[in-house]
Amino acid sequence: RQADAEAVRERAVEKIDALDARIAALRRTRDALTELAEACGGRHTSRASCPVLLALTEPDVGLHGTLDPTPGR
């Protein structure tokens, strides 16, 4: 019974660690989008010059892929 309780506790700690990693990834994504929104300011009249759209569609701009909150991606 002690071994079962320890296994359950270890599983809970693993889940907490996974949640913490997802939260961190979501915070990074929020911060990146905040910076992009501030940079945009609604001044860009074409989609080609919009920093938000560029970041979401162009891998070399920097935000591509960070919208996936799965750690390690």
Coordinates of N, CA and C in Angstrom, one line a residue:
R1 N 0.8 -1.2 0.0 CA 0.0 0.0 0.0 C 0.9 1.3 0.0
Q2 N 1.9 1.2 0.7 CA 2.8 2.4 0.8 C 3.4 2.7 -0.6
A3 N 3.8 1.6 -1.3 CA 4.3 1.7 -2.7 C 3.3 2.3 -3.6
D4 N 2.0 1.9 -3.5 CA 0.9 2.4 -4.3 C 0.8 3.9 -4.1
A5 N 0.8 4.3 -2.8 CA 0.6 5.7 -2.4 C 1.8 6.5 -3.0
E6 N 3.0 6.0 -2.9 CA 4.2 6.7 -3.5 C 4.1 6.8 -5.0
A7 N 3.6 5.8 -5.7 CA 3.4 5.9 -7.1 C 2.4 6.9 -7.5
V8 N 1.3 7.0 -6.8 CA 0.3 8.0 -7.0 C 0.9 9.4 -6.8
R9 N 1.6 9.6 -5.7 CA 2.2 10.9 -5.5 C 3.2 11.3 -6.6
E10 N 4.0 10.3 -7.0 CA 5.0 10.6 -8.1 C 4.2 11.0 -9.4
R11 N 3.2 10.3 -9.7 CA 2.4 10.7 -10.9 C 1.8 12.1 -10.8
A12 N 1.3 12.4 -9.6 CA 0.8 13.8 -9.4 C 1.9 14.8 -9.6
V13 N 3.1 14.6 -9.1 CA 4.2 15.5 -9.2 C 4.6 15.6 -10.7
E14 N 4.5 14.5 -11.4 CA 4.8 14.6 -12.9 C 3.8 15.4 -13.6
K15 N 2.5 15.3 -13.2 CA 1.5 16.1 -13.8 C 1.6 17.6 -13.5
I16 N 2.0 17.9 -12.3 CA 2.3 19.3 -11.9 C 3.4 19.8 -12.7
D17 N 4.5 19.1 -12.9 CA 5.6 19.5 -13.7 C 5.2 19.8 -15.1
A18 N 4.4 18.9 -15.7 CA 3.9 19.1 -17.1 C 3.0 20.4 -17.2
L19 N 2.2 20.6 -16.2 CA 1.3 21.8 -16.2 C 2.2 23.0 -16.1
D20 N 3.2 23.0 -15.2 CA 4.1 24.2 -15.1 C 4.8 24.5 -16.4
A21 N 5.2 23.4 -17.2 CA 5.8 23.6 -18.5 C 4.9 24.2 -19.5
R22 N 3.6 23.8 -19.5 CA 2.6 24.3 -20.4 C 2.3 25.8 -20.0
I23 N 2.2 26.1 -18.7 CA 2.0 27.5 -18.3 C 3.1 28.4 -18.8
A24 N 4.3 27.9 -18.6 CA 5.5 28.7 -19.0 C 5.4 29.0 -20.5
A25 N 5.1 27.9 -21.3 CA 5.0 28.1 -22.8 C 3.9 29.1 -23.1
L26 N 2.7 29.0 -22.4 CA 1.7 30.0 -22.7 C 2.1 31.4 -22.3
R27 N 2.8 31.5 -21.3 CA 3.3 32.9 -20.9 C 4.2 33.5 -22.0
R28 N 5.1 32.6 -22.5 CA 6.0 33.1 -23.5 C 5.2 33.5 -24.8
T29 N 4.2 32.7 -25.1 CA 3.4 33.0 -26.3 C 2.6 34.3 -26.0
R30 N 2.1 34.5 -24.9 CA 1.4 35.7 -24.5 C 2.3 36.9 -24.6
D31 N 3.5 36.8 -24.1 CA 4.5 37.9 -24.1 C 4.8 38.2 -25.6
A32 N 5.1 37.2 -26.4 CA 5.4 37.5 -27.8 C 4.3 38.2 -28.5
L33 N 3.1 37.7 -28.3 CA 1.9 38.3 -29.0 C 1.7 39.8 -28.5
T34 N 2.0 40.0 -27.2 CA 1.8 41.4 -26.7 C 2.8 42.3 -27.4
E35 N 4.1 41.8 -27.5 CA 5.1 42.6 -28.2 C 4.7 42.9 -29.6
L36 N 4.2 41.9 -30.3 CA 3.7 42.1 -31.7 C 2.6 43.0 -31.8
A37 N 1.6 42.9 -30.9 CA 0.4 43.8 -31.0 C 0.9 45.2 -30.7
E38 N 1.8 45.4 -29.8 CA 2.3 46.8 -29.6 C 3.1 47.3 -30.8
A39 N 3.8 46.4 -31.4 CA 4.6 46.9 -32.6 C 3.7 47.2 -33.8
C40 N 2.6 46.5 -33.8 CA 1.6 46.7 -34.9 C 0.9 48.0 -34.8
G41 N 0.2 48.2 -33.7 CA -0.5 49.5 -33.5 C -1.6 49.8 -34.5
G42 N -1.9 48.8 -35.4 CA -2.9 49.1 -36.4 C -2.5 49.9 -37.5
R43 N -1.2 50.2 -37.6 CA -0.6 51.1 -38.6 C -0.4 50.4 -40.0
H44 N -0.4 49.1 -40.0 CA 0.0 48.4 -41.2 C -1.3 48.1 -42.1
T45 N -1.3 48.7 -43.3 CA -2.4 48.6 -44.1 C -2.4 47.4 -45.0
S46 N -1.3 46.7 -45.1 CA -1.3 45.5 -46.0 C -0.9 44.3 -45.1
R47 N -1.4 43.2 -45.5 CA -1.1 42.0 -44.7 C 0.4 41.6 -44.8
A48 N 1.0 42.0 -45.9 CA 2.4 41.7 -46.0 C 3.3 42.4 -45.1
S49 N 2.8 43.6 -44.5 CA 3.7 44.3 -43.6 C 3.2 44.2 -42.1
C50 N 2.2 43.4 -41.9 CA 1.7 43.3 -40.5 C 2.6 42.3 -39.7
P51 N 3.2 42.8 -38.6 CA 4.1 42.0 -37.9 C 3.5 40.8 -37.2
V52 N 2.2 40.9 -36.9 CA 1.5 39.8 -36.2 C 1.3 38.7 -37.3
L53 N 0.8 39.0 -38.4 CA 0.6 38.0 -39.5 C 1.9 37.4 -39.9
L54 N 2.9 38.2 -40.1 CA 4.3 37.7 -40.5 C 4.8 36.7 -39.4
A55 N 4.7 37.1 -38.2 CA 5.2 36.2 -37.1 C 4.4 34.8 -37.1
L56 N 3.1 34.9 -37.4 CA 2.3 33.7 -37.4 C 2.6 32.8 -38.6
T57 N 3.0 33.4 -39.7 CA 3.1 32.6 -40.9 C 4.5 32.3 -41.4
E58 N 5.5 33.1 -41.0 CA 6.9 33.0 -41.4 C 7.7 32.4 -40.3
P59 N 8.3 31.2 -40.5 CA 9.0 30.5 -39.5 C 10.3 31.3 -39.1
D60 N 10.9 32.1 -39.9 CA 12.1 32.8 -39.6 C 11.8 34.1 -38.8
V61 N 10.6 34.5 -38.7 CA 10.3 35.7 -38.0 C 10.3 35.5 -36.5
G62 N 9.9 34.4 -36.0 CA 10.1 34.1 -34.5 C 9.0 33.6 -33.7
L63 N 7.7 33.8 -34.1 CA 6.6 33.4 -33.3 C 6.1 32.0 -33.8
H64 N 6.4 31.7 -35.0 CA 5.8 30.5 -35.6 C 6.1 29.3 -34.7
G65 N 5.1 28.6 -34.3 CA 5.3 27.4 -33.5 C 5.1 27.7 -32.0
T66 N 5.2 28.9 -31.6 CA 5.1 29.2 -30.1 C 3.6 29.2 -29.7
L67 N 2.7 29.1 -30.6 CA 1.3 29.1 -30.2 C 0.9 27.7 -29.8
D68 N 1.7 26.8 -30.0 CA 1.5 25.4 -29.5 C 2.0 25.3 -28.1
P69 N 1.2 25.2 -27.1 CA 1.7 25.2 -25.7 C 2.3 23.9 -25.3
T70 N 2.5 23.0 -26.2 CA 3.1 21.7 -25.8 C 4.6 22.0 -25.6
P71 N 5.1 21.7 -24.5 CA 6.6 21.8 -24.2 C 7.4 21.1 -25.2
G72 N 8.5 21.7 -25.6 CA 9.5 21.0 -26.5 C 9.2 21.2 -28.0
R73 N 8.2 21.9 -28.3 CA 7.8 22.2 -29.7 C 8.2 23.6 -30.1

